[in-house]
PDB file of C-alpha atoms in Angstrom:
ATOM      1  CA  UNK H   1     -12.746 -21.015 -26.230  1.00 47.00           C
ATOM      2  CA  UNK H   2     -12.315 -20.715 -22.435  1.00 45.00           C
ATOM      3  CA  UNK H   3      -8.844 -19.513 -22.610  1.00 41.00           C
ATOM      4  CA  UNK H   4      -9.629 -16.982 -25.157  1.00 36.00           C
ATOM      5  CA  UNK H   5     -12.306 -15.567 -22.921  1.00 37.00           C
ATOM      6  CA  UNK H   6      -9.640 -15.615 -20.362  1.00 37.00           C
ATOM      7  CA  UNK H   7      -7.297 -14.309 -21.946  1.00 32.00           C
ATOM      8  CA  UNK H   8      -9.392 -11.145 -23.270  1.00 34.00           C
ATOM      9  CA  UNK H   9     -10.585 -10.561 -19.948  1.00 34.00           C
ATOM     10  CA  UNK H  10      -6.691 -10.063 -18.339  1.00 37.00           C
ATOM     11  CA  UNK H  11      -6.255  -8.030 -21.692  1.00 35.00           C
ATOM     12  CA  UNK H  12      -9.032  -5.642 -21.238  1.00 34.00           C
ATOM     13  CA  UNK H  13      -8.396  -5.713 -17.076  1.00 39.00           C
ATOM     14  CA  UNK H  14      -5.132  -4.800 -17.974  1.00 38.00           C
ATOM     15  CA  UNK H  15      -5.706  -1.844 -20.009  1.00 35.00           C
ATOM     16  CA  UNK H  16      -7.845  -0.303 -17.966  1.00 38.00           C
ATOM     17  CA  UNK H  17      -5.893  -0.185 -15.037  1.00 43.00           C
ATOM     18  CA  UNK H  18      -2.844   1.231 -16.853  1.00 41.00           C
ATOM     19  CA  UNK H  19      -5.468   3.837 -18.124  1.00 44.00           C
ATOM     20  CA  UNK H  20      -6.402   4.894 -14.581  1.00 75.00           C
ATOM     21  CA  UNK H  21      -2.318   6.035 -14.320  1.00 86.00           C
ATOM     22  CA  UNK H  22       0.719   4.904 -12.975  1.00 91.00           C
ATOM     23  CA  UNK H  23       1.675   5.232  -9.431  1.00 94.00           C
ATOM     24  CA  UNK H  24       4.224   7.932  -9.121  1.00 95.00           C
ATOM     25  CA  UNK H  25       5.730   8.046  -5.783  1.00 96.00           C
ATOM     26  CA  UNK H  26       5.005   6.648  -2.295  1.00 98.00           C
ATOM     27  CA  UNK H  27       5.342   9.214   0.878  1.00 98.00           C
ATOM     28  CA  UNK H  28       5.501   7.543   4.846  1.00 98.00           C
ATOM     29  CA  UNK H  29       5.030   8.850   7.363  1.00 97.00           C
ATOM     30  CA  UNK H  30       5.275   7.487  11.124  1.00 97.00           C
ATOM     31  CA  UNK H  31       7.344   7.454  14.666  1.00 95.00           C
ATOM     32  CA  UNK H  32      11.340   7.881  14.397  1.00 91.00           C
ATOM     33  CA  UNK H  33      10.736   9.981  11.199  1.00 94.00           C
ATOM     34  CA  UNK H  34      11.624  13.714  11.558  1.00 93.00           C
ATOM     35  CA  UNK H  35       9.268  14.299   8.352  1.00 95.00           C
ATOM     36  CA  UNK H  36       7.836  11.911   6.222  1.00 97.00           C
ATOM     37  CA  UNK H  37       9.942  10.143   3.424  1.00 96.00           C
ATOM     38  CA  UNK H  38       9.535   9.505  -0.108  1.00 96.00           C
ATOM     39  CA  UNK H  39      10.276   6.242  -2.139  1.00 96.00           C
ATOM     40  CA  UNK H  40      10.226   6.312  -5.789  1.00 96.00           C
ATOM     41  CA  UNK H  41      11.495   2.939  -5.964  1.00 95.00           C
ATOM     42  CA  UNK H  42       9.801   0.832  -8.952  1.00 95.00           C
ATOM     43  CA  UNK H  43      10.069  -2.149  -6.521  1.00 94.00           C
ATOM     44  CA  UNK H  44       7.575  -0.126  -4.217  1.00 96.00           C
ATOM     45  CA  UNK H  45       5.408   1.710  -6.931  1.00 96.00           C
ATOM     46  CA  UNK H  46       2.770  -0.778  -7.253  1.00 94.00           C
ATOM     47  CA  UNK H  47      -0.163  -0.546  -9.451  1.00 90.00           C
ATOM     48  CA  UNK H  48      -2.688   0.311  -6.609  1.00 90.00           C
ATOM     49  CA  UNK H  49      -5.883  -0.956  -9.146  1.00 87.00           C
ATOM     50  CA  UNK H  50      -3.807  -4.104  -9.546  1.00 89.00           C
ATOM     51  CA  UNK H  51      -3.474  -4.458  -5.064  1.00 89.00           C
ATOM     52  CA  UNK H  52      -0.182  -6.994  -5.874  1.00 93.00           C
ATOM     53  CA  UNK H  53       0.906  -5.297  -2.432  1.00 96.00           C
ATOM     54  CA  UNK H  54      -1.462  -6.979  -0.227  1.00 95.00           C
ATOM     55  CA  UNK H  55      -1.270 -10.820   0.415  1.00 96.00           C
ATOM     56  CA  UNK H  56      -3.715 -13.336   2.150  1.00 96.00           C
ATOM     57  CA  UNK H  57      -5.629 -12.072   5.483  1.00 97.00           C
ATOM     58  CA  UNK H  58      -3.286 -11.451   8.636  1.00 98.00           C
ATOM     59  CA  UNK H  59      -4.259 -11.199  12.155  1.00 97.00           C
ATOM     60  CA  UNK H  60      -3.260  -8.266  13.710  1.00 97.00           C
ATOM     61  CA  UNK H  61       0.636  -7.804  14.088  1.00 97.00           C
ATOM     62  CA  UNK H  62       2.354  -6.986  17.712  1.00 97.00           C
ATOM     63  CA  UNK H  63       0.577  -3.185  18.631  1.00 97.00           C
ATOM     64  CA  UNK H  64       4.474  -2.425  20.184  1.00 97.00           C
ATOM     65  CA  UNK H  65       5.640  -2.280  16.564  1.00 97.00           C
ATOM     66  CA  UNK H  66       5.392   0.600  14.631  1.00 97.00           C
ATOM     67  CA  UNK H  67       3.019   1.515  12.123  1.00 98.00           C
ATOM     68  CA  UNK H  68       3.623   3.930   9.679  1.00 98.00           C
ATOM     69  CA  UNK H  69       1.492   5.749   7.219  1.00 98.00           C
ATOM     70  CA  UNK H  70       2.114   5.074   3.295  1.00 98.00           C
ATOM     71  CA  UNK H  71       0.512   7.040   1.053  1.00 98.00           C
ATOM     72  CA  UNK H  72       0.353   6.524  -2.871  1.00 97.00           C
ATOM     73  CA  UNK H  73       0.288   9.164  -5.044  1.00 96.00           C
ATOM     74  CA  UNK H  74      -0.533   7.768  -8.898  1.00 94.00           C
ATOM     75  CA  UNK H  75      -0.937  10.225 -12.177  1.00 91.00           C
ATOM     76  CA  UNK H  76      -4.285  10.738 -12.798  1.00 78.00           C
ATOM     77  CA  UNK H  77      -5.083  10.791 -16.200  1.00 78.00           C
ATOM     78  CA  UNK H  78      -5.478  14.518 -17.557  1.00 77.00           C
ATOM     79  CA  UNK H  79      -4.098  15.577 -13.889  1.00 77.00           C
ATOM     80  CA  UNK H  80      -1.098  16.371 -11.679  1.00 84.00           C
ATOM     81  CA  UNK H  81       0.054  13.411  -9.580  1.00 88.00           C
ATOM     82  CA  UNK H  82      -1.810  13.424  -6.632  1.00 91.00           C
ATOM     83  CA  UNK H  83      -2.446  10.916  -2.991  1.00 94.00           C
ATOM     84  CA  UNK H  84      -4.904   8.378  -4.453  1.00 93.00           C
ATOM     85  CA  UNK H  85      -4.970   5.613  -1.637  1.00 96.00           C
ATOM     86  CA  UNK H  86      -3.000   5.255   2.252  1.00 97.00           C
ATOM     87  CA  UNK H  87      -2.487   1.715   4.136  1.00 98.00           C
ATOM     88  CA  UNK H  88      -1.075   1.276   7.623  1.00 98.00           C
ATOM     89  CA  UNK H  89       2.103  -0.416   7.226  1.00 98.00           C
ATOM     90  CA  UNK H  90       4.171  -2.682   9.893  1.00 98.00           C
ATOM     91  CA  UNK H  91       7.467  -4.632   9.906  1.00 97.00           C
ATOM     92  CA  UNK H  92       8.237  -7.297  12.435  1.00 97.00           C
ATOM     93  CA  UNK H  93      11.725  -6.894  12.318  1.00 93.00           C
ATOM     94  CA  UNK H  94      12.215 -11.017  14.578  1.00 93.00           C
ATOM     95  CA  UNK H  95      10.484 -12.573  11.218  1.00 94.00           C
ATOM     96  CA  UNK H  96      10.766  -9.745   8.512  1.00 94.00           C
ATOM     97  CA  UNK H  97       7.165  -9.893   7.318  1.00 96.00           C
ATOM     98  CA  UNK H  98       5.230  -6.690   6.462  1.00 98.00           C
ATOM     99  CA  UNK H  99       1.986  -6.375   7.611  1.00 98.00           C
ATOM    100  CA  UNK H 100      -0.545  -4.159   5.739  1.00 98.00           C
ATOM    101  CA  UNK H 101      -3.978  -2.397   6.808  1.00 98.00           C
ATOM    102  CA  UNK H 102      -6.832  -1.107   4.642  1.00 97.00           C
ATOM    103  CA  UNK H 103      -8.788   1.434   6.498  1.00 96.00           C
ATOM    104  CA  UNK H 104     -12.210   0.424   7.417  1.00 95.00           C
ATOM    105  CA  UNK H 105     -15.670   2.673   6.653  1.00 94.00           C
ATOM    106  CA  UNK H 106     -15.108   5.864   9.050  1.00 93.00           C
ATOM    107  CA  UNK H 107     -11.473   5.346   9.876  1.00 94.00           C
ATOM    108  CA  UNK H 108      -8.849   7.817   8.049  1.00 94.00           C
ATOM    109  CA  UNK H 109      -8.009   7.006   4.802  1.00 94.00           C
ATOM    110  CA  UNK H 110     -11.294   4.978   4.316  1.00 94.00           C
ATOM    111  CA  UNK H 111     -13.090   7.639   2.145  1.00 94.00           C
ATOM    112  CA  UNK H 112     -10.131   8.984  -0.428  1.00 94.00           C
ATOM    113  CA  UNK H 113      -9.082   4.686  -0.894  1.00 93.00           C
ATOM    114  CA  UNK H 114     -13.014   4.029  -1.649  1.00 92.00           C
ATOM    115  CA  UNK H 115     -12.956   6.866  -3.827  1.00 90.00           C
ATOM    116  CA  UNK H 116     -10.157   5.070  -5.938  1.00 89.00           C
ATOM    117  CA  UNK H 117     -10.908   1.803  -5.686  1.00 89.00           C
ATOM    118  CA  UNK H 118     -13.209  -0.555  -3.179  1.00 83.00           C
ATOM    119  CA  UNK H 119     -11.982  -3.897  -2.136  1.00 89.00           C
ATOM    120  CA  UNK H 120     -14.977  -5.543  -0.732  1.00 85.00           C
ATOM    121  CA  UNK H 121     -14.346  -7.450   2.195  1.00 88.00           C
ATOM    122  CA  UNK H 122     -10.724  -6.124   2.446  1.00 93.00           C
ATOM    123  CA  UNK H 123     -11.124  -2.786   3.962  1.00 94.00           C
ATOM    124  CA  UNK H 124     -10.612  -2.920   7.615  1.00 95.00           C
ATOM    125  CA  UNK H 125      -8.758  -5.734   7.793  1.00 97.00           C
ATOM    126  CA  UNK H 126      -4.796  -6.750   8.206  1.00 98.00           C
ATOM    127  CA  UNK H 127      -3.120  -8.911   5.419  1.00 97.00           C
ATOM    128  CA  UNK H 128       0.277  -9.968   4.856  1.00 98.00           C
ATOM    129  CA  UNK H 129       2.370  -7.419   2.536  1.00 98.00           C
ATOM    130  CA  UNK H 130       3.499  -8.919  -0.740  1.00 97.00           C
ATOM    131  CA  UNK H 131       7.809  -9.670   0.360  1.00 96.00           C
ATOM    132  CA  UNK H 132       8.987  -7.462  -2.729  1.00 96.00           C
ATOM    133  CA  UNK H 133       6.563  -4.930  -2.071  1.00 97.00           C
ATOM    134  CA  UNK H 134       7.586  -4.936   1.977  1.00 97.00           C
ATOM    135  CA  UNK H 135      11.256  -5.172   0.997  1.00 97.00           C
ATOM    136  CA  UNK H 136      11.054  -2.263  -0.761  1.00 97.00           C
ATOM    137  CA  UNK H 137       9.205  -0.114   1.743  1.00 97.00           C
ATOM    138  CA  UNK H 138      11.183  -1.657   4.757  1.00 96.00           C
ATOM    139  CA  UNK H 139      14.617  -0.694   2.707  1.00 95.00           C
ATOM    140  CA  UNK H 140      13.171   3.127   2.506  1.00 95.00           C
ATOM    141  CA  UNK H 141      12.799   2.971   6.361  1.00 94.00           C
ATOM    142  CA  UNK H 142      15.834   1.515   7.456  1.00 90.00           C
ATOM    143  CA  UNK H 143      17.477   4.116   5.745  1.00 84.00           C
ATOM    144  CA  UNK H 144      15.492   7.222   7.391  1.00 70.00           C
ATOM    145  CA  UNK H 145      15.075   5.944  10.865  1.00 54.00           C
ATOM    146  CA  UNK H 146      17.170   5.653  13.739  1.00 51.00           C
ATOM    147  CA  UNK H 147      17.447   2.659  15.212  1.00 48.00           C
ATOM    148  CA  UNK H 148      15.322   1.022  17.526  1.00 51.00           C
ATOM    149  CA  UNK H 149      16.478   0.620  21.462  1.00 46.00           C
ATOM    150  CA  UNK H 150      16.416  -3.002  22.950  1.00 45.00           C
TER     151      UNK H 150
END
């Protein structure tokens, strides 16, 4: 009976976050970018309802490293595609992890991301990026920016 109940619930989560619409593109922005980029990679266009981009709680990564803005942009049901939800995004390039930052109440970002979805006890904090997810992004951005200088 349990997995039943289980099993209904991952059905019925499921369909309601594909009914909330697919994300269509991701735009970032940040330093050694003459204008911000856009990905529509299907290994970066995460369900942003669904938050498989974000791993476990991170401390802070190195503040020398650069952060860049990512923006998702998701088709709203009955609408045009529009930005839905931004994170703060960093790569160490010595261990190739990502690095990913939910604004925090009164920081930019914090009021359109709460206005798609709230993730108590998440917002305003660092976590690891999900490695397919950061691959993704991180392959976008090596392609755009100019090299770093030793």
């Amino acid at each position: 009976m349990r997995s039943l109940a289980g099993l209904t619930l991952v059905v019925a989560l499921g369909d309601g976050l594909a009914a909330k619409g697919p994300t269509t593109r991701l735009v970032i922005s940040g330093p050694g970018l003459s204008r911000p980029v856009e990905t529509t990679d299907p290994k970066a266009l995460v369900n942003v309802w669904g938050g498989s981009f974000i791993a476990e709680p991170a401390p802070e990564p190195d503040r020398a490293l650069p952060r860049y803005v990512v923006t998702f942009y998701v088709q709203a049901p009955r609408d045009t595609s529009r930005a839905m939800y931004a994170v703060t995004y960093v790569r160490d390039p010595q261990s190739g992890s990502g690095f990913v930052y939910l604004p925090g109440r009164g920081e930019e970002g914090w009021a359109m991301n709460v206005r798609t979805i709230l993730r108590e006890g998440q917002d305003g904090r660092w976590h690891h990026a999900a490695a397919a997810w950061s691959d993704a992004v991180a392959s976008v951005l090596s392609r755009r920016s100019p090299p770093r200088p030793n």
